[in-house]
PDB file of C-alpha atoms in Angstrom:
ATOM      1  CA  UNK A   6       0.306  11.613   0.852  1.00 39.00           C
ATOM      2  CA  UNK A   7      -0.128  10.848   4.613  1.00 40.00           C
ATOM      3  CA  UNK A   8       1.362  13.350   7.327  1.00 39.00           C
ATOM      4  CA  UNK A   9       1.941  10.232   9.511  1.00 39.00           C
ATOM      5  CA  UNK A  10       5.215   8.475   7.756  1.00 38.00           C
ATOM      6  CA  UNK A  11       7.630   7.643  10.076  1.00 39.00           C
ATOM      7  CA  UNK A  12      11.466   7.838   9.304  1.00 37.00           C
ATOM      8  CA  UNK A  13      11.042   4.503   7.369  1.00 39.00           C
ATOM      9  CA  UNK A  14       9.123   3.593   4.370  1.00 42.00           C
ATOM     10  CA  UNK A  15       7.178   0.240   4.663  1.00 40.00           C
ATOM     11  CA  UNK A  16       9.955  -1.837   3.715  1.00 42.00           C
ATOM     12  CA  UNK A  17      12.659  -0.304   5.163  1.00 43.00           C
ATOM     13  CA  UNK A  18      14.215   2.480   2.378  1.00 44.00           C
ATOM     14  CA  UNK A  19      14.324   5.903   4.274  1.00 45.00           C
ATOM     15  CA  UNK A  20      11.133   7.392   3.828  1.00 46.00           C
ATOM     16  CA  UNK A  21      12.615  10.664   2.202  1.00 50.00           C
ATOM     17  CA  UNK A  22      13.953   8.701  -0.394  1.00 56.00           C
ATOM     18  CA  UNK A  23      10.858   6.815  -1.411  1.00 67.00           C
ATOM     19  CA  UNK A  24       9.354   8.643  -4.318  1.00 79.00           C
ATOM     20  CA  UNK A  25       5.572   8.698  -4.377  1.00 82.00           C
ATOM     21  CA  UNK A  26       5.637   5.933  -7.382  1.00 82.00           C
ATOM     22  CA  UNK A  27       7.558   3.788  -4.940  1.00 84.00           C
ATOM     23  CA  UNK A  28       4.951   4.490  -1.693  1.00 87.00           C
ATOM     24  CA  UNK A  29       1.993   3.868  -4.237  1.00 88.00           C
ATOM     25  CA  UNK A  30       4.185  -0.071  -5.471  1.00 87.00           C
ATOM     26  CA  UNK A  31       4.568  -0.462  -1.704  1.00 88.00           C
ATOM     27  CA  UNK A  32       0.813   0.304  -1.054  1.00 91.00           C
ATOM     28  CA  UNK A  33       0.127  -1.895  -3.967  1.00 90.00           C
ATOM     29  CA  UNK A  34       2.206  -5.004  -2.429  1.00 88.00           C
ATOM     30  CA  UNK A  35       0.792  -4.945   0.634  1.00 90.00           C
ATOM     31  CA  UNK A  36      -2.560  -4.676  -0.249  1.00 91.00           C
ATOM     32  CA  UNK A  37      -1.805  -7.743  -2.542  1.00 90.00           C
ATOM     33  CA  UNK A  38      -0.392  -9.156   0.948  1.00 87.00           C
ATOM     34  CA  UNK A  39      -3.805  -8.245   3.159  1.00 89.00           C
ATOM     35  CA  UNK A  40      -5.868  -9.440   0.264  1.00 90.00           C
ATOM     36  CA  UNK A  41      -4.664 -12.010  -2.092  1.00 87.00           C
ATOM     37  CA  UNK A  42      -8.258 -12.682  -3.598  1.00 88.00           C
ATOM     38  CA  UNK A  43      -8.010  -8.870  -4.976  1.00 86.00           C
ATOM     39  CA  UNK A  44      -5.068  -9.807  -7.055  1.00 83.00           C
ATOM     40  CA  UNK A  45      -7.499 -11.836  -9.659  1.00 79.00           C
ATOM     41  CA  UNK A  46      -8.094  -9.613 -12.773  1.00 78.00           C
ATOM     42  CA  UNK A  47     -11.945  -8.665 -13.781  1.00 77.00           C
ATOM     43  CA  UNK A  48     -13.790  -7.601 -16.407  1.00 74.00           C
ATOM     44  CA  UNK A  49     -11.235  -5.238 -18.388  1.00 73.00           C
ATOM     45  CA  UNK A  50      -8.102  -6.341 -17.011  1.00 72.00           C
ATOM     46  CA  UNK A  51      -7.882  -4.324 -13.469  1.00 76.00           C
ATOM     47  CA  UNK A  52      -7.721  -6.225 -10.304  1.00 82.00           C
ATOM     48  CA  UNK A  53      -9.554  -4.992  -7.364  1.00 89.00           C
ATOM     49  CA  UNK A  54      -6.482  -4.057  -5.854  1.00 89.00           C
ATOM     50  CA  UNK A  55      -6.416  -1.510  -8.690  1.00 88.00           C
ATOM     51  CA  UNK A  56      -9.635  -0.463  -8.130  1.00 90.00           C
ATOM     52  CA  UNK A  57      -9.143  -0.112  -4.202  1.00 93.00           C
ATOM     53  CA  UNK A  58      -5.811   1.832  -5.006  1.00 94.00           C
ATOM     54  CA  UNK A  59      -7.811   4.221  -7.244  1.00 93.00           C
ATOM     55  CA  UNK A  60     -10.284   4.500  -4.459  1.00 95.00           C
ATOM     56  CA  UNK A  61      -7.896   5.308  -2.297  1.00 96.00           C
ATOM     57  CA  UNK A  62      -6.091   8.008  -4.242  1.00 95.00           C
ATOM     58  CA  UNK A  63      -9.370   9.446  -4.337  1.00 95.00           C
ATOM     59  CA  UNK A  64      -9.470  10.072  -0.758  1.00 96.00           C
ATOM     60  CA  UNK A  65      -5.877  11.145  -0.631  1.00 95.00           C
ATOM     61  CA  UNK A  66      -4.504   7.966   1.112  1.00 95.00           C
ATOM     62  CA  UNK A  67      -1.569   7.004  -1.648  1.00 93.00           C
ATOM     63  CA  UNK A  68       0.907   5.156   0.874  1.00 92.00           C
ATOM     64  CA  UNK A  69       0.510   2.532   3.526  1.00 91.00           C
ATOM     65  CA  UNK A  70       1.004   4.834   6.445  1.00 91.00           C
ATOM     66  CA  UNK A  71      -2.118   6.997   5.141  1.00 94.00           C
ATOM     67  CA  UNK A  72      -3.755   3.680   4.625  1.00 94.00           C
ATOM     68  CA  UNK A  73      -3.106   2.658   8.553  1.00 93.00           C
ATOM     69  CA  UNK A  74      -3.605   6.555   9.594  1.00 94.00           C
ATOM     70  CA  UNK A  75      -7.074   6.195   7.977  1.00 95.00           C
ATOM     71  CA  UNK A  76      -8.125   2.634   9.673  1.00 94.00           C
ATOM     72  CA  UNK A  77      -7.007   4.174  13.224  1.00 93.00           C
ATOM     73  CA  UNK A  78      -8.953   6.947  12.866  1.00 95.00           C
ATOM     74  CA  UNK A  79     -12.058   5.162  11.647  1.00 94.00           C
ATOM     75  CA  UNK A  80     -12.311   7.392   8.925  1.00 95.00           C
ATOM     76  CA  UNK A  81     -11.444   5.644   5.508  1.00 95.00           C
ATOM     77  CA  UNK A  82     -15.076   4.377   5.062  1.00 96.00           C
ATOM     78  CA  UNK A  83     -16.821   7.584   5.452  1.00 96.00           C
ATOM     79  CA  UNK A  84     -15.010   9.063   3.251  1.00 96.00           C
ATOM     80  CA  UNK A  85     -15.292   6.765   0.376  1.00 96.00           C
ATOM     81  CA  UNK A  86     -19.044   7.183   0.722  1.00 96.00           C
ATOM     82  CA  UNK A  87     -18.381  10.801   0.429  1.00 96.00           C
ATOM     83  CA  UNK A  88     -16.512  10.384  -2.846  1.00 95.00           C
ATOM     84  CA  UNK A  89     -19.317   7.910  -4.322  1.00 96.00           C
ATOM     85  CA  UNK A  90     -17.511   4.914  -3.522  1.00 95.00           C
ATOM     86  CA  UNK A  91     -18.551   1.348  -2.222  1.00 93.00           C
ATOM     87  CA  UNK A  92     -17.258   1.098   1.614  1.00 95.00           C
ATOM     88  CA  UNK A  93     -14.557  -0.841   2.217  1.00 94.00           C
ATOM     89  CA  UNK A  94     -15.658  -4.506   4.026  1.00 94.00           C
ATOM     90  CA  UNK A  95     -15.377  -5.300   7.538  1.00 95.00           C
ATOM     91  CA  UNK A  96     -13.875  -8.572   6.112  1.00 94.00           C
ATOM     92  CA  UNK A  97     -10.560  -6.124   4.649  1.00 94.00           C
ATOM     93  CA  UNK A  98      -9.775  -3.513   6.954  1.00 95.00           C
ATOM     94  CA  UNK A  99      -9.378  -6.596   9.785  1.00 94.00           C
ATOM     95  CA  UNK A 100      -6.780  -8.117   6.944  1.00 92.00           C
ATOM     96  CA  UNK A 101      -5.433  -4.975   6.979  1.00 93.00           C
ATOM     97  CA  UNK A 102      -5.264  -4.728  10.260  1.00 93.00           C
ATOM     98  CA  UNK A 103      -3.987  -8.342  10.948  1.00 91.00           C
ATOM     99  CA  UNK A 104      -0.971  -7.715   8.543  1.00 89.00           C
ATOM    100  CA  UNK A 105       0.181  -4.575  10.159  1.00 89.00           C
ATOM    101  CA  UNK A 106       2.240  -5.782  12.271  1.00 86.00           C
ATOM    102  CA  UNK A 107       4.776  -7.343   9.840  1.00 81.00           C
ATOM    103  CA  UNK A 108       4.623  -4.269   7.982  1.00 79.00           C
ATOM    104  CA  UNK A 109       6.003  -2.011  10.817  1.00 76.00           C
ATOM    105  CA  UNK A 110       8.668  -4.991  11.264  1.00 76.00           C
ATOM    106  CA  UNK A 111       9.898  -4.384   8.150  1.00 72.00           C
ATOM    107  CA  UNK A 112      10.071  -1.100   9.200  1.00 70.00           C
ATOM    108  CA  UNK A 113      12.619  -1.841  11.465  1.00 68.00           C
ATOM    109  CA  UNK A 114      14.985  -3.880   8.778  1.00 66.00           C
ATOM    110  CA  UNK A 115      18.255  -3.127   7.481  1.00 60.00           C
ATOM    111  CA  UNK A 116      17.273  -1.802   3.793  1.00 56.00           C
ATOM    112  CA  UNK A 117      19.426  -4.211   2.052  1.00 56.00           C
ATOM    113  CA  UNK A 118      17.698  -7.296   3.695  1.00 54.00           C
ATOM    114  CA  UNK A 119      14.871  -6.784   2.338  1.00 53.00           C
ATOM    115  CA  UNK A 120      13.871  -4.237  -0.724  1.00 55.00           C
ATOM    116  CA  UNK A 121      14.605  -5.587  -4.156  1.00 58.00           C
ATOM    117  CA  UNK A 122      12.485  -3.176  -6.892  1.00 57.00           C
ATOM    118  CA  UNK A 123      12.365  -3.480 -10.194  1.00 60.00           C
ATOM    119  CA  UNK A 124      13.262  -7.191 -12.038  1.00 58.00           C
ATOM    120  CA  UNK A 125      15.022  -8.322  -8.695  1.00 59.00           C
ATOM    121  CA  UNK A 126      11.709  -7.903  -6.561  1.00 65.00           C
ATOM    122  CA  UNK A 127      11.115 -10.562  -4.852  1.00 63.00           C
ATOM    123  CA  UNK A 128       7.955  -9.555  -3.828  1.00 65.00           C
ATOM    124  CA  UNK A 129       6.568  -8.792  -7.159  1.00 64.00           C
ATOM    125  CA  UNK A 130       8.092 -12.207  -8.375  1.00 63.00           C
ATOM    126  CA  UNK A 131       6.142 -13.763  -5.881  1.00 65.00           C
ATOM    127  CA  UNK A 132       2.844 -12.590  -6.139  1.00 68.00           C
ATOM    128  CA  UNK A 133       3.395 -12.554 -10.320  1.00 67.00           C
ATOM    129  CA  UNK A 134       0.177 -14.804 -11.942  1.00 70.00           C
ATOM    130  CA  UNK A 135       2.477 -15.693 -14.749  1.00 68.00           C
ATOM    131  CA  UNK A 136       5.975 -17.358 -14.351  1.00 67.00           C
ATOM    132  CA  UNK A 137       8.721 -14.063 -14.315  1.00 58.00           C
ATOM    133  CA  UNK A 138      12.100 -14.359 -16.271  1.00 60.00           C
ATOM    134  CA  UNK A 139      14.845 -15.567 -14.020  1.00 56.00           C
ATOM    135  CA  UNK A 140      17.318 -12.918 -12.312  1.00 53.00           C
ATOM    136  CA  UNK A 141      19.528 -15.744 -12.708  1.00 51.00           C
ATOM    137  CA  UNK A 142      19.669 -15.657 -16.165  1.00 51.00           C
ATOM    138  CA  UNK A 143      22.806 -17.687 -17.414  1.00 51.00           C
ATOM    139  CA  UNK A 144      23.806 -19.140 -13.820  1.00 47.00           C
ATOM    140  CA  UNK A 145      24.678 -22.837 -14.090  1.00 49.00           C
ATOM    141  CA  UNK A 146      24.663 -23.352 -10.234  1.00 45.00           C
TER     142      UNK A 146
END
């Protein structure tokens, strides 16, 4: 985990109560959010935004703020290389970088404006390849 969280997770929920399954979803998100071509499955069913978040686990970054500690600091790269691991491109830490900004907004939100987990997740409903059930199952409006 990243020494440089703020008081906030990345979308909003107080950073002490964000378990480390919840930082890695959030990490997940937003790199489907920076990169939408890595959410396309490949040979034996993992995305590369799997394979980036296994990267990065590898290198102890497991939550966006370790992700954008990393890219400040120049050092994410390097230390892939070190591990055995293809670099990341020029091309995706300046989408990273370009979408960092509406991360640390949603910093700033009210938590019930904006995080839905689980079946309510808007987020995850969004970004789904297949069609998700309905949270409005049985609603006639």
């Amino acid at each position: 985990s990243s020494s440089a969280e703020g008081p906030r997770g990345a979308f909003g929920a107080a950073a002490g109560a964000m378990s480390s399954l919840d930082k890695e979803a959030d990490l997940q998100h937003f790199l489907r959010v920076a990169r939408p071509e890595w959410i396309v499955p490949r040979r034996k069913g993992r995305s590369d935004v799997d394979r980036v978040i296994a990267k990065l686990k590898s290198i102890g970054i497991t939550d966006i703020d370790g992700l954008f500690l990393g890219i400040d600091r120049n050092t994410i790269n390097d230390a892939l290389h070190r591990q055995g691991h293809a670099r990341l491109s020029r091309e995706a830490i300046e989408s990273i970088r370009r979408k960092r900004p509406f991360m640390q907004t949603l910093k700033d939100i009210d938590v019930p404006y904006v995080r839905s987990i689980g079946n309510q997740a808007p987020l995850a409903r969004m970004l789904s390849p297949k069609r998700l059930a309905s949270p409005y199952v049985g609603f006639d409006g």
